[in-house]
XYZ file of C-alpha atoms in Angstrom:
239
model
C 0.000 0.000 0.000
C 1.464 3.448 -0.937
C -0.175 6.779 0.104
C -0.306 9.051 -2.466
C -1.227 12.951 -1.502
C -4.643 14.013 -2.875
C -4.787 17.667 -3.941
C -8.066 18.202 -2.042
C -8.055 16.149 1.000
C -11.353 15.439 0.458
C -13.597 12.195 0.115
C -16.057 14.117 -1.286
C -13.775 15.736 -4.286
C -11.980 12.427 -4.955
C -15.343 10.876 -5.322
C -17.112 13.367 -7.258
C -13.632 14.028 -9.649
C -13.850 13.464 -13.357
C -11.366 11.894 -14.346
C -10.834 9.158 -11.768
C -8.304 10.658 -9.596
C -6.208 7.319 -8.973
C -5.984 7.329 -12.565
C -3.887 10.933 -12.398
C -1.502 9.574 -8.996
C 2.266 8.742 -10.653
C 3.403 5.685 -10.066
C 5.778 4.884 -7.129
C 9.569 4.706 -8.914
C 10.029 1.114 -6.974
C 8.329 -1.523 -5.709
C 6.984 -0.970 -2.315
C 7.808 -4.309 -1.176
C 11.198 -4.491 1.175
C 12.100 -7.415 -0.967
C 11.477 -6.708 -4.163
C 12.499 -2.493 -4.829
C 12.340 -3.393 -8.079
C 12.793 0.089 -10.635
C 10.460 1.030 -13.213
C 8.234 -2.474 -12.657
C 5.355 -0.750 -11.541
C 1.882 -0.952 -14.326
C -1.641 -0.367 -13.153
C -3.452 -2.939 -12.736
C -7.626 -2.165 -12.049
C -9.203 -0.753 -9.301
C -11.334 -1.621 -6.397
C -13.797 0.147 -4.330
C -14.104 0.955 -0.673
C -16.442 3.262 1.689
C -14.925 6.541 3.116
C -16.988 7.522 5.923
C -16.867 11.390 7.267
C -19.570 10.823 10.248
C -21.932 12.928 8.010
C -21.612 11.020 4.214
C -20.626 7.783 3.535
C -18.374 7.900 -0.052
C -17.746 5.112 -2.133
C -14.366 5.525 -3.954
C -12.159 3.543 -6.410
C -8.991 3.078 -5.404
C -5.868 2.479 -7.992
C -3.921 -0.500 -7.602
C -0.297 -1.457 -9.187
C 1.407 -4.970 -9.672
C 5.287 -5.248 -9.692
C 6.325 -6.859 -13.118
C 9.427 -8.179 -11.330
C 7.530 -9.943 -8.071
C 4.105 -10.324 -8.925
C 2.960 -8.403 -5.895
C -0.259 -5.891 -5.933
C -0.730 -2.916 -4.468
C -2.416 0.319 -3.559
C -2.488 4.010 -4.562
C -4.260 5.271 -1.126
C -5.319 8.857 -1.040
C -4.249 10.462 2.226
C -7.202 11.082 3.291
C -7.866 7.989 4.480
C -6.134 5.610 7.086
C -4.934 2.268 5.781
C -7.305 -0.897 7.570
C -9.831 2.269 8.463
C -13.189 2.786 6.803
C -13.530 6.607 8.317
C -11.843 9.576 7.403
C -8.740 10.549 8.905
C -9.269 14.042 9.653
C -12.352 12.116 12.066
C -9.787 10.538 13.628
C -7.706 13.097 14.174
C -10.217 15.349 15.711
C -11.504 12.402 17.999
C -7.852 12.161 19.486
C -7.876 15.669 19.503
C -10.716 16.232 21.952
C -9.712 13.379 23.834
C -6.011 13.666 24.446
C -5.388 17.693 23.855
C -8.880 19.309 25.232
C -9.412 16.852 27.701
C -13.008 16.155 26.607
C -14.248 12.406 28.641
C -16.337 10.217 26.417
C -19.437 11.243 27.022
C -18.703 14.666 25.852
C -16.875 13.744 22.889
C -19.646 11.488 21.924
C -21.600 14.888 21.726
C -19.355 16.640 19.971
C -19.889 13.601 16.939
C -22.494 15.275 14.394
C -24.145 13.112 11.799
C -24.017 9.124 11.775
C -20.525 9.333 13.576
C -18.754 6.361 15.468
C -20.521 4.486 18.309
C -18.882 4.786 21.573
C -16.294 1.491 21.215
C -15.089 2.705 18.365
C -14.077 6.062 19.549
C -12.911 4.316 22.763
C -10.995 1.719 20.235
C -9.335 4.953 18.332
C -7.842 6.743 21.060
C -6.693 3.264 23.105
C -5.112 2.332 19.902
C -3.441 6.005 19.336
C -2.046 5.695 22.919
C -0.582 2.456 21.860
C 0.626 3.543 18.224
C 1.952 6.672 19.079
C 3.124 6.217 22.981
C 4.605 2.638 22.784
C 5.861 1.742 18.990
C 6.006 4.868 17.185
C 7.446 7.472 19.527
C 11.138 6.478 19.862
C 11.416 6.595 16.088
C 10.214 10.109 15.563
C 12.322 11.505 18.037
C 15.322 9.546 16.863
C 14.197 11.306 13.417
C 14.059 14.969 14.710
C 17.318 14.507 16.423
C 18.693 13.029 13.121
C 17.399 16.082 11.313
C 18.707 18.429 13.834
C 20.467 17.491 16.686
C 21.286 20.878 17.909
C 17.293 21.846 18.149
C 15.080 22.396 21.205
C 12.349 20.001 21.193
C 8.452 20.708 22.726
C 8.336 19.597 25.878
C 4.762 20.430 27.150
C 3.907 18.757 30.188
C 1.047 16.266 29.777
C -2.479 17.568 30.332
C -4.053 17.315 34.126
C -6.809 15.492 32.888
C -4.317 12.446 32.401
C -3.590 12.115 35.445
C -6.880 10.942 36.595
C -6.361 7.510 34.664
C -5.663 4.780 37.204
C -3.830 2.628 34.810
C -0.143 3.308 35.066
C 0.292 1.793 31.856
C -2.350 3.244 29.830
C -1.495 6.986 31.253
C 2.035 6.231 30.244
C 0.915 5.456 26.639
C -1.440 8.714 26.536
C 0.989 10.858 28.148
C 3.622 9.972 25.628
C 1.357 9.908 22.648
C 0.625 13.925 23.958
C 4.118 14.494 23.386
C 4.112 12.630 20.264
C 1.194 15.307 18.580
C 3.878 17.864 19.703
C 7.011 16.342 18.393
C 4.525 15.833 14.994
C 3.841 19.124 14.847
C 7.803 20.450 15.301
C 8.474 17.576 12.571
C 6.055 19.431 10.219
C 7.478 22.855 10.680
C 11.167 21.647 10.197
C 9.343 20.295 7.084
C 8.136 23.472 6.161
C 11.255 25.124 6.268
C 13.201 23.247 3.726
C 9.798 22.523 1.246
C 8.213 25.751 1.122
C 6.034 23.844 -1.226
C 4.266 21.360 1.485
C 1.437 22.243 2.443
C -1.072 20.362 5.080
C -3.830 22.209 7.188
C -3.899 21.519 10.651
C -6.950 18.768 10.213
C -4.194 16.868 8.251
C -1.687 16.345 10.725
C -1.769 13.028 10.924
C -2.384 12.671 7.358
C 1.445 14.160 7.019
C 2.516 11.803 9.471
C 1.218 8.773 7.612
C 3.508 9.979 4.512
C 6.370 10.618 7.123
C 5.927 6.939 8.055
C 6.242 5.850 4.445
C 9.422 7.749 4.005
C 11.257 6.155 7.018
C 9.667 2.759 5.515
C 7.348 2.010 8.461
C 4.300 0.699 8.188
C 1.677 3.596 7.720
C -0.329 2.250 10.473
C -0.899 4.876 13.170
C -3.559 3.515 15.409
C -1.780 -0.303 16.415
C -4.586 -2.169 18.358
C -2.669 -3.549 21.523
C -5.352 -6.415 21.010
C -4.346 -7.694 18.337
C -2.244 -11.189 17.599
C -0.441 -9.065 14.229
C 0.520 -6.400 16.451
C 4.201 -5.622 17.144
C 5.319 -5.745 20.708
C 8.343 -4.115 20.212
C 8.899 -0.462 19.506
C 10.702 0.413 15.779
């Protein structure tokens, strides 16, 4: 699966577009696979559809996919507007972790904060236990390694975690959320440093994490953000 920047952002524009938008993506240089990285193998090969759900419209889209010529593999041509292995928008997610780890907001008033046909309470509750997990326990050594790569000389954020955290009685779980704070702010630094040498890049703060999913994909990681703790695939170790 590659994700491929859309110019709007938007379910709604990618499914409405004339022509087919995956159509218009270029094709990766090499084979995503680790093993293959095969140059110039890449062809299109069909589509397939899948819902993109914004909590107010449910979009069916097409989605490109590729085969390698030199390993037989398929895949995808995502638009980053969407989370791989999630059927809802990820500017939804985003602003569900938002309330819930940055304003504070408990469940019940994030639930009424959902407009529309939005996600029942387990999912939300699913999201941000699986952000906490993503972005606190696997993910969070690597993008720090990365800024200090980048720049070892720079300060880093270093907000203190919210109060509200500290009400969680689960030492492990407000470790995760805690950590997964400082992750947003560390994201947010890694965008700006961004900025600065590609005047060009441009994402609005609802796509935060839709930048982070391409960061991912440039460091070769998985662009899997929210890691279910509960699941048998799911690493144990940090990367």
């Amino acid at each position: 699966m590659v994700i491929v920047q859309h110019y709007a952002h938007s379910a709604k524009r990618y499914a409405e577009a004339t022509p087919f938008p995956g159509r218009l993506f270029p094709l990766p240089e090499r084979c995503p696979h680790p093993d293959c990285r095969a140059t110039d193998a890449l062809i299109r090969w069909g589509t397939y559809e899948r819902e993109a759900l914004t909590g107010l419209q449910v979009y069916r889209i097409r989605v490109q996919r590729i085969r390698c010529k030199a390993c037989g593999r398929t895949h995808s041509l995502l638009p980053d507007f969407l989370h791989p292995y999630r059927h809802y928008v990820i500017s939804l997610l985003q602003w569900v972790v938002y309330l819930y780890l940055l304003a504070g907001l408990g469940i019940n008033r994030l639930m009424e904060r959902l407009i529309g046909q939005g996600p029942v309470r387990s999912t939300v509750r699913e999201w941000t236990t699986s952000f906490a997990y993503g972005a606190g326990e696997l993910l969070f050594d690597l993008l720090l390694r990365s800024l200090m790569s980048v720049e070892p000389l720079s300060e880093l954020p270093d907000t203190a975690p919210p109060g509200h955290l500290h009400r969680i009685p689960s030492r492990t779980k407000r470790r995760r959320l805690e950590r997964a704070h400082r992750f947003w702010s560390l994201a947010e630094h890694l965008y700006a440093q961004a900025k600065a040498r590609l005047p060009y890049l441009h994402f609005t703060a609802d796509q935060l994490l839709s930048f982070v999913l391409h960061w991912f994909q440039s460091e070769g990681v998985r662009p899997r953000l929210f890691w279910s703790p509960r699941l048998s695939a799911t690493p144990t170790d940090s990367f």
